[in-house]
Coordinates of C-alpha atoms and ligand atoms in Angstrom, one line a residue:
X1 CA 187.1 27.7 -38.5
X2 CA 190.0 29.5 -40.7
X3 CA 192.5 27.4 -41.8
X4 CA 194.7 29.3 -43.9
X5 CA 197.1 28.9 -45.6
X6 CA 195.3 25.4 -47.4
X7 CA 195.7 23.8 -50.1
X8 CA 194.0 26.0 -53.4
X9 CA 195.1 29.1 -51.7
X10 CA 198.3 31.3 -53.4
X11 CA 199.7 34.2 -50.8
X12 CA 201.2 37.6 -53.0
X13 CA 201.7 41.1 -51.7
X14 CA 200.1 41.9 -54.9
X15 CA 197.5 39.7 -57.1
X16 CA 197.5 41.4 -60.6
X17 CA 194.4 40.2 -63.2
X18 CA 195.0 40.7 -66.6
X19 CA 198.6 40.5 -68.2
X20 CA 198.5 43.9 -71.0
X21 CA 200.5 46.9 -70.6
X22 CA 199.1 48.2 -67.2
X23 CA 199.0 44.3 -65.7
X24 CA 202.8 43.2 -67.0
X25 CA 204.2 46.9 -65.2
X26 CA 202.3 46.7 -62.6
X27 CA 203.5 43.3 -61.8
X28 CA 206.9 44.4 -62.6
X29 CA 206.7 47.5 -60.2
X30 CA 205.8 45.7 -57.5
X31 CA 208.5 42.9 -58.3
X32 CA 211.0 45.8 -58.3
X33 CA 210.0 46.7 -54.6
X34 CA 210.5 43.4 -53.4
X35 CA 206.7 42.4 -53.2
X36 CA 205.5 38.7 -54.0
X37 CA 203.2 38.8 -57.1
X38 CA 200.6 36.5 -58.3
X39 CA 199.2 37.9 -62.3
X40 CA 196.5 36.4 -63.8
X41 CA 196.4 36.0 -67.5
X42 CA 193.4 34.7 -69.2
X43 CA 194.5 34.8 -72.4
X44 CA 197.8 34.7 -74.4
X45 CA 199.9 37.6 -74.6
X46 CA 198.7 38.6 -78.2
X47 CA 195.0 38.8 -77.6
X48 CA 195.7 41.9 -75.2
X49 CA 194.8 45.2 -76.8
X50 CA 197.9 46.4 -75.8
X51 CA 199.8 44.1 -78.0
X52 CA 197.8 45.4 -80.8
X53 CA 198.8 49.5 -79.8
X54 CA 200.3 51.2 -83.1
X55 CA 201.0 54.6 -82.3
X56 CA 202.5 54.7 -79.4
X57 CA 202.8 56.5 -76.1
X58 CA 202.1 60.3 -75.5
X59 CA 204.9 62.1 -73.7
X60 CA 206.2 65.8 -73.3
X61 CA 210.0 64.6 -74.6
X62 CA 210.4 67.4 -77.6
X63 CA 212.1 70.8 -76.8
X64 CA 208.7 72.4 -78.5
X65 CA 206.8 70.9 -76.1
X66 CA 205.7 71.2 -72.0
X67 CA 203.7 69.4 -69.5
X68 CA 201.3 72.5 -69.7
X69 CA 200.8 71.8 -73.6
X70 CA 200.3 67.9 -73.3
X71 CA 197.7 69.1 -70.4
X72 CA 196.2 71.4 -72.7
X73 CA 195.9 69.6 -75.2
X74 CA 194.3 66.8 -73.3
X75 CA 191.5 68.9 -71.6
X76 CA 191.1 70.5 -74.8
X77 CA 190.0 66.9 -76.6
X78 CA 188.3 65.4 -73.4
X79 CA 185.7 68.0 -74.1
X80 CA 185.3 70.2 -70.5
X81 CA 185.0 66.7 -68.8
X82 CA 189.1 66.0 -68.0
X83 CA 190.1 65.3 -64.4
X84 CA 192.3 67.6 -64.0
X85 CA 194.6 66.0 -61.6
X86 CA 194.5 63.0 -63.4
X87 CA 195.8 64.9 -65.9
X88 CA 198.4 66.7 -64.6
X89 CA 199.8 63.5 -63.4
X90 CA 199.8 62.0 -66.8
X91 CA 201.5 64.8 -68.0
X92 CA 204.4 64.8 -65.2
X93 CA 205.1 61.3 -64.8
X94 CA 205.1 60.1 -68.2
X95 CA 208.1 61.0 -69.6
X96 CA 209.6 59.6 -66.8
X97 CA 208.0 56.0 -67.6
X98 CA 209.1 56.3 -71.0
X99 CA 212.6 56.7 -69.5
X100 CA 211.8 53.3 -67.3
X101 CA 210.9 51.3 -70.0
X102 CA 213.9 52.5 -71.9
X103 CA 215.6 51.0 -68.4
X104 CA 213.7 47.5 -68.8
X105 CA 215.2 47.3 -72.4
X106 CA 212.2 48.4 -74.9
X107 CA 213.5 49.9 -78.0
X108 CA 211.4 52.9 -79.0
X109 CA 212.6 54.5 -82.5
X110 CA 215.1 57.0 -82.9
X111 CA 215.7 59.9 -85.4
X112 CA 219.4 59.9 -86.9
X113 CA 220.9 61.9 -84.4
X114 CA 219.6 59.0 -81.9
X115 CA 217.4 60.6 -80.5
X116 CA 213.3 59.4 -79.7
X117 CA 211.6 59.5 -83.4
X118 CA 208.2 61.6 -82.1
X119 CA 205.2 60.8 -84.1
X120 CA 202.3 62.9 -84.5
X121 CA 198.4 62.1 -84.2
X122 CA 195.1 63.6 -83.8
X123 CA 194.7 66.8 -81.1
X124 CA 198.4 66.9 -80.0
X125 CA 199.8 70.4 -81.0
X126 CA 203.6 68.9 -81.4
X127 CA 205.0 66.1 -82.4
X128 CA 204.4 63.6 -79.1
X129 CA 204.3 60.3 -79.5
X130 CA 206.9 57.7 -78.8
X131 CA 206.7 54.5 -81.0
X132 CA 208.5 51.4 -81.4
X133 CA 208.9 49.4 -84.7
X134 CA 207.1 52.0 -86.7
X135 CA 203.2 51.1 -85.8
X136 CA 204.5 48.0 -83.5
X137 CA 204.8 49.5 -80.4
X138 CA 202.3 47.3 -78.6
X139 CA 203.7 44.1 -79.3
X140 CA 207.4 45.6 -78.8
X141 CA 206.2 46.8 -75.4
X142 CA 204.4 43.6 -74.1
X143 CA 206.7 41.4 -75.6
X144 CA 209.7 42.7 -73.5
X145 CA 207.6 43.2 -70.6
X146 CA 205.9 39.7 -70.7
X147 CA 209.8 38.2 -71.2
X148 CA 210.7 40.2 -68.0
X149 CA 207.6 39.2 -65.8
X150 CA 208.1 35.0 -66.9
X151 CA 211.9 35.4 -65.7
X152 CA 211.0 37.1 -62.3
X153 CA 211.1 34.9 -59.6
X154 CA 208.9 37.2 -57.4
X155 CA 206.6 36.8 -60.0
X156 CA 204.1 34.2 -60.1
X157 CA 201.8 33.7 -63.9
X158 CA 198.8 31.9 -63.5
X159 CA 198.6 31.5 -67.4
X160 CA 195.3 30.5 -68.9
X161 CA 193.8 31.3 -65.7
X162 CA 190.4 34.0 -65.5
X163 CA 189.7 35.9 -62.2
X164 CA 185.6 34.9 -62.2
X165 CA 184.8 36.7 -58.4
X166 CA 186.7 39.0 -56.1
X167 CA 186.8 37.8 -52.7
X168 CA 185.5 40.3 -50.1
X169 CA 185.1 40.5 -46.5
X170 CA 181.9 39.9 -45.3
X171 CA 181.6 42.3 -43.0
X172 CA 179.2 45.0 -44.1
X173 CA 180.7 47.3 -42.1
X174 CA 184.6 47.1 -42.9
X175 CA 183.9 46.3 -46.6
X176 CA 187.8 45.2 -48.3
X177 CA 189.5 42.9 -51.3
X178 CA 191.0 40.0 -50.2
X179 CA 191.7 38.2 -52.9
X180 CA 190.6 37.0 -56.4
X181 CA 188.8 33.2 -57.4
X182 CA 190.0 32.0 -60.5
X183 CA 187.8 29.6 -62.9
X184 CA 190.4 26.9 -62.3
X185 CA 189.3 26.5 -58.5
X186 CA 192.9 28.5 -57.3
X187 CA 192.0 31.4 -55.0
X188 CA 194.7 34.2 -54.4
X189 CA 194.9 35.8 -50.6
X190 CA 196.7 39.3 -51.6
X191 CA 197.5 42.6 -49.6
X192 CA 195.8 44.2 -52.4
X193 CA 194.3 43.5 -55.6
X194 CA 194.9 45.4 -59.1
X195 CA 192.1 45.0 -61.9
X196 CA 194.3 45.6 -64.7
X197 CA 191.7 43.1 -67.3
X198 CA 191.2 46.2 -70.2
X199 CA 188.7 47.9 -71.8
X200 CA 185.3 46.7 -73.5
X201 CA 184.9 48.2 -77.2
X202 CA 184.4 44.1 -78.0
X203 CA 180.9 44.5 -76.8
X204 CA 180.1 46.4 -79.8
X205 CA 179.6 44.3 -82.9
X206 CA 181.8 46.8 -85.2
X207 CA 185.2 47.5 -82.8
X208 CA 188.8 47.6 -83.4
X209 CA 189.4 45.4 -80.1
X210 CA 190.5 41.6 -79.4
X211 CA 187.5 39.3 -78.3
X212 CA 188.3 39.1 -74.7
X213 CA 187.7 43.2 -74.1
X214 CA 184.4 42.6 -72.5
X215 CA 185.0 44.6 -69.5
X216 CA 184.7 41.9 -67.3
X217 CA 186.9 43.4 -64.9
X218 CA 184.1 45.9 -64.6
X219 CA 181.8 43.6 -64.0
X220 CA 183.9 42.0 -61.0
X221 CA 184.6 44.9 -59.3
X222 CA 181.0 45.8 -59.3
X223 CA 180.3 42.6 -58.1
X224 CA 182.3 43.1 -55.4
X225 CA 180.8 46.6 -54.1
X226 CA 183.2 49.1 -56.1
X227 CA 181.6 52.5 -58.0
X228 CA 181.8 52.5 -61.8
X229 CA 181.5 55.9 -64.0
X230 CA 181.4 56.9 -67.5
X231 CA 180.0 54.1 -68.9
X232 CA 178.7 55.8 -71.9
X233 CA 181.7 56.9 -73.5
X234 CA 183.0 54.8 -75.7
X235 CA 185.6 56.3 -78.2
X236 CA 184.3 55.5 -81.9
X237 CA 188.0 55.6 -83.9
X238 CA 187.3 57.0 -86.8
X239 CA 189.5 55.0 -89.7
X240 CA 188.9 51.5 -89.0
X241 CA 189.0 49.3 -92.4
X242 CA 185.5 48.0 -93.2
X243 CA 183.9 45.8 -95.7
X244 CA 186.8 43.7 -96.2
X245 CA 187.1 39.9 -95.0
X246 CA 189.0 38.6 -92.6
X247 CA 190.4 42.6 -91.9
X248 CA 186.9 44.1 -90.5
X249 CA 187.2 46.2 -87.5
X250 CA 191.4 46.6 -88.1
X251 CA 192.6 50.0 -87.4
X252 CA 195.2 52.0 -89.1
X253 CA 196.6 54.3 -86.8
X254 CA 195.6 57.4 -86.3
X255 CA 199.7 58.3 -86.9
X256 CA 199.8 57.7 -90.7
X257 CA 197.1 60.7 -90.6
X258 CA 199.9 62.3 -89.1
X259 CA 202.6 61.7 -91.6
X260 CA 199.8 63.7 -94.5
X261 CA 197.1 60.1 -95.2
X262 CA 194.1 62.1 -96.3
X263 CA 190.2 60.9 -96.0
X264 CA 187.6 61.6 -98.7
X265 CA 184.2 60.8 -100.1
X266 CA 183.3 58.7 -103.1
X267 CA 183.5 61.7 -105.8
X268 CA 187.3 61.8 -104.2
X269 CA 187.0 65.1 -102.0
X270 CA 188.1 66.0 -98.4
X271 CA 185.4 66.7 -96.3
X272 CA 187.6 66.8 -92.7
X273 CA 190.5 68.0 -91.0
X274 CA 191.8 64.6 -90.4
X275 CA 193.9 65.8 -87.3
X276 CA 190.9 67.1 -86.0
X277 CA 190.3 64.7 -81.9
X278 CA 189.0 61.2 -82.8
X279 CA 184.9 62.8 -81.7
X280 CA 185.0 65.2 -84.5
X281 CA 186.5 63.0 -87.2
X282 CA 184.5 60.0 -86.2
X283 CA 181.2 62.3 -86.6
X284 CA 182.2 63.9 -89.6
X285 CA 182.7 60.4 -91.4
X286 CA 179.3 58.9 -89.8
X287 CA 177.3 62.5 -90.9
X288 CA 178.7 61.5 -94.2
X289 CA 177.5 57.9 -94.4
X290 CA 174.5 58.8 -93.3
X291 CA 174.2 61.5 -96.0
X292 CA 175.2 59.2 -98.6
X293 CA 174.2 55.6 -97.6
X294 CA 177.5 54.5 -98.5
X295 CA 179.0 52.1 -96.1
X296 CA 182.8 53.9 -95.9
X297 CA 185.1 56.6 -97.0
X298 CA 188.5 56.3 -98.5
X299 CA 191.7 56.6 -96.6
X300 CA 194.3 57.4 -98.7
X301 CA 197.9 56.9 -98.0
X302 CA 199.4 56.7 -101.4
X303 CA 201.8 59.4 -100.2
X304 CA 203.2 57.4 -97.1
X305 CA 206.4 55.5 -97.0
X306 CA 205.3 52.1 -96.7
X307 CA 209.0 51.4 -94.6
X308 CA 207.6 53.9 -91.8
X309 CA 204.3 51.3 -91.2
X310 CA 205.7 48.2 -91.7
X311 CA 203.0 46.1 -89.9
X312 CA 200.0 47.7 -90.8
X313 CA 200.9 48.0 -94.9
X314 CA 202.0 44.1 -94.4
X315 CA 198.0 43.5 -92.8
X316 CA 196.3 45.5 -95.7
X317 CA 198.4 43.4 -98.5
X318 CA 197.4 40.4 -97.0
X319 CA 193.6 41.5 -96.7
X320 CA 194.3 42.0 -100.6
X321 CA 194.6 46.1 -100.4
X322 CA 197.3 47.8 -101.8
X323 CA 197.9 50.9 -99.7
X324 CA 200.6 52.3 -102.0
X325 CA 198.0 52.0 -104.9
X326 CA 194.4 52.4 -103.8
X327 CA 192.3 54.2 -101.2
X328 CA 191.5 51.8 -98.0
X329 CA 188.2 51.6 -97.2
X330 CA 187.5 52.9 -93.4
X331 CA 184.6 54.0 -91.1
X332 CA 183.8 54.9 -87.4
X333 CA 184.3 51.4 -84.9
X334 CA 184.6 50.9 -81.5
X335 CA 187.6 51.5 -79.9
X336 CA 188.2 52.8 -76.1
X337 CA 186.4 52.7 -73.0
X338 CA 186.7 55.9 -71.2
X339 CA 184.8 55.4 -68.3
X340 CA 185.6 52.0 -65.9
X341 CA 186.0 51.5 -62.3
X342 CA 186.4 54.5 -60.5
X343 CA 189.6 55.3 -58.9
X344 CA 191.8 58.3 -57.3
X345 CA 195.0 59.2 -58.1
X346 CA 196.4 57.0 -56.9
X347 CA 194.3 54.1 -58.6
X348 CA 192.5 52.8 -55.3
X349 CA 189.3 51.8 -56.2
X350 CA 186.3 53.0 -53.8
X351 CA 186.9 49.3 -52.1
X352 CA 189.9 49.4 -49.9
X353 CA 192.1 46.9 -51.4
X354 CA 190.9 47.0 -54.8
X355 CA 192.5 49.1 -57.7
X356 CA 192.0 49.4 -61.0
X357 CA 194.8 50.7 -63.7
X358 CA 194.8 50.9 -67.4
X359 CA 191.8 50.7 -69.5
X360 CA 189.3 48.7 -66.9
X361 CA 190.2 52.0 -64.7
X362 CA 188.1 55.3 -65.3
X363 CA 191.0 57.9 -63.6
X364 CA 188.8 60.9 -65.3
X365 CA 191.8 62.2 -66.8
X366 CA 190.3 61.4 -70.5
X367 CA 187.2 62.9 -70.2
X368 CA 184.8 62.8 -73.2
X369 CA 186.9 61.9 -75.7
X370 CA 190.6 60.1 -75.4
X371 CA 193.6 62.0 -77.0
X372 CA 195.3 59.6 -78.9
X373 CA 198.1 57.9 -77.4
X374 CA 197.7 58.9 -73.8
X375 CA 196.2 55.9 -72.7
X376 CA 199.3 53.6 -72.8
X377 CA 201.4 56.3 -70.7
X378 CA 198.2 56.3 -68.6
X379 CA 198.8 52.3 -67.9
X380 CA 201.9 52.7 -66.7
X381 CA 202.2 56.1 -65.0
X382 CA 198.6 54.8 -62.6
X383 CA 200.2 51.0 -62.7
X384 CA 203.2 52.6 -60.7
X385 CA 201.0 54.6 -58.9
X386 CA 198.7 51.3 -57.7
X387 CA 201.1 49.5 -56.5
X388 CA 203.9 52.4 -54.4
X389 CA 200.5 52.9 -52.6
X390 CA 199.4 49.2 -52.0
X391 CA 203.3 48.7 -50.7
X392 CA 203.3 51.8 -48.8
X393 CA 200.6 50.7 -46.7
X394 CA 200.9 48.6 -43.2
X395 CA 200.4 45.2 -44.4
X396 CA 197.4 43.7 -42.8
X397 CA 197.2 39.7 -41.8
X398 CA 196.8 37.8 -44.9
X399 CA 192.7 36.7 -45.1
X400 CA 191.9 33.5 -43.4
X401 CA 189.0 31.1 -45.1
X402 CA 187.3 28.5 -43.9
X403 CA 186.6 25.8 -46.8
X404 CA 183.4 27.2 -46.5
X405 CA 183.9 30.5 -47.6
X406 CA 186.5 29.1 -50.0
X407 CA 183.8 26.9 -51.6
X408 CA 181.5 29.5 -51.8
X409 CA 184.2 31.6 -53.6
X410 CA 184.6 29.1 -56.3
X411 CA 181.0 28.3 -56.6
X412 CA 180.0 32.1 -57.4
X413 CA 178.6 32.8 -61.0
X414 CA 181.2 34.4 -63.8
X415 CA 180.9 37.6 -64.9
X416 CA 178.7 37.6 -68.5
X417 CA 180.4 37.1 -72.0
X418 CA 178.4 38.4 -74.3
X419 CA 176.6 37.2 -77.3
X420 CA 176.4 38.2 -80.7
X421 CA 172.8 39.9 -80.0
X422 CA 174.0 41.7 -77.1
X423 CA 176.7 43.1 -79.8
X424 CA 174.5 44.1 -82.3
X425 CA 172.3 46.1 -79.9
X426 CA 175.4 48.3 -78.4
X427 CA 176.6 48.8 -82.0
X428 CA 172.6 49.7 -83.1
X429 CA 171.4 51.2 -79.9
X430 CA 174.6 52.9 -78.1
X431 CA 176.6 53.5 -81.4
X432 CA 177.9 57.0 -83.3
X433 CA 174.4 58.5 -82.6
X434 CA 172.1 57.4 -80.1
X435 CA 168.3 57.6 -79.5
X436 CA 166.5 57.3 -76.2
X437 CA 164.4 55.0 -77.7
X438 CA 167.4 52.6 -78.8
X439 CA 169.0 53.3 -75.7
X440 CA 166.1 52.2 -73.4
X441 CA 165.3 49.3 -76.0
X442 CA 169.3 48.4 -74.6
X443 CA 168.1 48.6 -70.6
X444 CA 166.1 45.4 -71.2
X445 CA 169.4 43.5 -72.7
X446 CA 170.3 40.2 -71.1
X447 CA 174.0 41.3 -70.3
X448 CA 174.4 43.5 -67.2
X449 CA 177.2 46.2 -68.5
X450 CA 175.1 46.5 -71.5
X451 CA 172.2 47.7 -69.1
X452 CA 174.6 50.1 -67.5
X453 CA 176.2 51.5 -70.4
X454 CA 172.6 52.4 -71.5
X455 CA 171.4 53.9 -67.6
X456 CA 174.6 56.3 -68.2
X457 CA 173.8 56.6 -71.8
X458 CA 170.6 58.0 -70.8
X459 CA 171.8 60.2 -68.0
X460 CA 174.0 62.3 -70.1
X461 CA 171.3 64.2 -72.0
X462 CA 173.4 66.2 -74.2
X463 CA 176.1 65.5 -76.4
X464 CA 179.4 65.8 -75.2
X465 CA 183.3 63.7 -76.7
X466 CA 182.5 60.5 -78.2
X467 CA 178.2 60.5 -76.1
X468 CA 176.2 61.7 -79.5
X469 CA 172.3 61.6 -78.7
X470 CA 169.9 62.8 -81.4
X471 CA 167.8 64.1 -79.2
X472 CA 170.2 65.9 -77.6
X473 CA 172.5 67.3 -80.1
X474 CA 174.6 70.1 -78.1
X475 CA 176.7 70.3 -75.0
X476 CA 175.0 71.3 -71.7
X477 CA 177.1 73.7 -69.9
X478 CA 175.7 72.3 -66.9
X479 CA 177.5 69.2 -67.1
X480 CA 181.0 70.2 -67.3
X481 CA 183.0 68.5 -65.4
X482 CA 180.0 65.9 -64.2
X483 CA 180.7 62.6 -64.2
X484 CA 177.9 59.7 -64.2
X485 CA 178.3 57.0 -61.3
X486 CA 177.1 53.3 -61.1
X487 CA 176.7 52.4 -57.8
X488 CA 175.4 49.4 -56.0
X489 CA 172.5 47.8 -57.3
X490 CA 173.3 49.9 -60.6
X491 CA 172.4 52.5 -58.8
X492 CA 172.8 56.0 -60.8
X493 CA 174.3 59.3 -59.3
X494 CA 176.4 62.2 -60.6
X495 CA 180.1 63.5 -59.0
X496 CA 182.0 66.5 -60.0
X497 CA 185.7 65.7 -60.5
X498 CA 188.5 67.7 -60.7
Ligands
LIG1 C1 194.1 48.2 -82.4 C2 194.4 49.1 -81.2 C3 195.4 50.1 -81.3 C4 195.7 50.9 -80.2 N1 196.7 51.8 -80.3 C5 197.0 52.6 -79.2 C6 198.2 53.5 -79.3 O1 198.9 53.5 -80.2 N2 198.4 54.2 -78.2 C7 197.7 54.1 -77.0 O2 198.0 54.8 -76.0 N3 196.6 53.3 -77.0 C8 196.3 52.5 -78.0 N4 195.2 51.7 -78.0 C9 194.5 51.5 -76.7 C10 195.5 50.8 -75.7 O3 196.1 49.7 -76.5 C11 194.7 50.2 -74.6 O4 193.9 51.1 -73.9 C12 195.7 49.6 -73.6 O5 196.6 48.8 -74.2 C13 195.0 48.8 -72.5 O6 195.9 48.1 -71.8 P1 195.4 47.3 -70.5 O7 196.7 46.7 -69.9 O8 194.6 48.1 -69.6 O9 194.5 46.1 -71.1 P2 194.7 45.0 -72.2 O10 196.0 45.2 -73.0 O11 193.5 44.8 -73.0 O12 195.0 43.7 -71.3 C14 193.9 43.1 -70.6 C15 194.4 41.8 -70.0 O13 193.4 41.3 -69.1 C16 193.2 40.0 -69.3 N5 191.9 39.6 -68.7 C17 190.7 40.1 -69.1 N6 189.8 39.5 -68.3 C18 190.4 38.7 -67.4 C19 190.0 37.8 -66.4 N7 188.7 37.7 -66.0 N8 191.0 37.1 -65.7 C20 192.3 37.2 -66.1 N9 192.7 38.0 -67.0 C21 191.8 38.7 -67.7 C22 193.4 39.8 -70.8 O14 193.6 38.5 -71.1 C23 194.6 40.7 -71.0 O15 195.8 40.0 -70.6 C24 194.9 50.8 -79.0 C25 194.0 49.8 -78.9 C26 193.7 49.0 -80.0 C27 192.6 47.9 -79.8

């Protein structure tokens, strides 16, 4: 018998999980268009990656530059793998999103005439990248956000709360989101769902990522029926500091590389063109260490003004590492989930009423390997995008449950966390270089995704962006453009995108 609305059960337009960059504008968006909004945040605002972000966000703002040269520029890193409509959309819409968040009252940098301070990094060909505190633009970003989304009244935060099942119609037939369960017992009966939970480089033992990126949005959208793709590529970042307590796995941005830092071996020489795309620097270091059996190389920023990085020169001191004096010691970790839950353009998942923006979301547009800075713009240019389509569509009758079903919600098993072993095998079997053997040593792993990032890991039998198997050292031609597909029952397949 439904008996809806009971007690337990919160109504929204929109139920948002996860509370970083894409979650926070998303919510936002949706607030601005009049729609009710529950967001789920299962951790405090600082544990997001997005809160971490340095660089900044990639937009065509300069006179030198064009859409066609930020889309160039991005195919050109993403390695013959880049969505291309994805892409162009990025491209298009991001300097517009900048513009909003100007709107919302974030504070990017300006140059002494007033106008946006562009930074450089990796792969762009111009100066692109819009930043906020010097490397702070993460936590400048989220915290206005955050401040915005706790004073809107059409915006509900379940704080503390974690989405542990998606709630689905039964019906095999007319398979749809409904809602999200929360660990707390609370069950959320939306119009439409947005995944928004991150990325999960925090699988790896060795990553540059807060705990909580597991990709456990991944593993709730599978749950609930939805296609993932691209599960083996992970973007390595190359200049992560290493061998230092209490500071392993932090990463200084690839933008003081821009402003002239320089990498080199022990006997003090370059071997790199540190603004080379992260895949090339990344393998170039790990050849090295290899080579050597050292454990890192030296970054070395002597030449940078300390004023233009406040945050991350403050982090090394207090690591004990004097950037103005000494080379900081750096090496490959992980970083960025490319792949995700599969959506279109405009970030529908392949469940009606499920969509997936930001990091958890695998839009294509950054193929093999990420260009730096574009996945922020991506959050918001695909969080818009989610939510203009959720509104635009008829609204159907909210779900009804019968404590039944409701119990059955609550009682269903949360996605995995993983443990440390499960951590050590990614980083030893699906690191820098991978071997089939490694990779099907992974298949046999006790946490799911770690299964699936090793089935896709073993599909892609070449090299290709940040996938590096030993066996297969070179790019196959035939792939371009090919895309690996986790389906039900980890089901494998292959899709061409464009
Ligand atoms: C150190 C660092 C520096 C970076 N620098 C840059 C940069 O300069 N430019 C750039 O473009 N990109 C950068 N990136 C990448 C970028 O920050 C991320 O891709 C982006 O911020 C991801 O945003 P998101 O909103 O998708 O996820 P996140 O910011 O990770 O937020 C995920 C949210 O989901 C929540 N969550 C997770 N699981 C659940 C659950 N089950 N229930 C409820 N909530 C849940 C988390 O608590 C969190 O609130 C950087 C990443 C790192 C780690």
């Amino acid at each position: 018998m439904p008996v809806l609305p009971s007690a337990g059960i919160h109504e929204a337009d929109v139920a948002v999980v996860g509370a970083g960059a894409a979650g926070l504008y998303a919510a936002l968006c949706a607030a601005g268009e009049r729609a009710s909004v529950v967001l789920v945040s299962a951790t405090p605002l600082a544990q997001t990656a997005s809160y971490w972000a340095q660089g900044g966000l990639a937009a065509a703002l300069a006179e030198n530059d064009s859409f066609e040269l930020h889309l160039r520029d991005t195919e050109l890193a993403g390695r013959a793998l880049v969505r291309r409509s994805a892409a162009e959309a990025l491209v298009h819409e991001a300097p517009d999103r900048v513009r909003d968040l100007q709107a919302l009252g974030v504070r990017f940098d300006a140059d002494r005439f007033g106008r946006l301070a562009l930074g450089l990094e990796g792969g762009h060909s111009v100066r692109r990248v819009v930043h906020a505190g010097g490397s702070a633009t993460g936590r400048r970003v989220v915290r206005q956000l955050s401040a915005l989304a706790v004073e809107e009244p059409r915006i509900e935060v379940f704080e503390g709360a974690r989405a542990h099942a998606l709630w689905t119609d039964a019906d095999p037939t007319n398979p749809r989101c409904r809602g999200v369960a929360c660990d707390d017992g609370r069950v959320i009966a939306a119009r439409a769902v947005v995944i928004a939970t991150g990325g999960a480089a925090a699988l790896w033992a060795r990553t540059t990522n807060p705990p909580g990126s597991q990709g456990v949005g991944l593993l709730l959208a599978h749950a609930a029926g939805a296609t993932l793709a691209d599960l083996e590529l992970l973007q390595f970042h190359p200049t992560a500091v290493i061998g230092i307590r209490g500071r392993e796995g932090y990463l200084v941005t690839e933008a003081i590389r821009g402003e002239g830092a320089t990498l080199h071996d022990a006997s003090g020489e370059r071997f790199v063109d540190e603004l080379a795309p992260r895949d090339e620097v990344s393998r170039a270091i790990q050849a090295l260490l290899e080579r050597t059996g050292e454990r890192s190389v030296g970054l070395d920023m002597r030449a940078i003004d300390p004023a233009h990085f406040p945050n991350v020169v403050a982090s090394l001191r207090e690591a004990g590492l004097d950037p103005t004096r000494e080379l900081i010691p750096v090496a490959p970790a992980a970083h960025y989930m490319m792949g995700g839950i599969v959506t279109d353009l405009q970030a529908r998942s392949t469940l009606p009423g499920l969509y997936a923006v930001g990091e958890s979301s695998c839009t294509g547009l950054h193929g093999a390997n990420r260009l730096a800075s574009n996945s922020l713009s991506e959050c918001f240019v695909f969080a818009r995008r989610a939510v203009l389509d959720a509104l635009s569509r008829e609204a159907d009758e909210l779900p009804a449950a019968s404590e039944r079903e409701l119990q059955r919600l609550r009682e269903l098993p949360a996605p995995a966390i993983a443990e440390r072993s499960t951590r050590a095998a990614l980083w030893n079997d699906a690191g820098v270089v991978r071997t089939p053997e490694g990779l099907r040593r992974l298949l046999e792993d006790p946490h799911p995704l770690a299964r699936m990032i090793a089935a896709c890991a073993l599909a892609r039998t070449e090299s290709r962006g940040a996938h590096l198997r030993a066996d297969h050292p070179e790019r196959d031609p035939a792939l371009d453009f090919r895309h690996v597909l986790v389906g039900r029952e980890d089901s494998i397949s292959w899709e061409t995108w464009h």
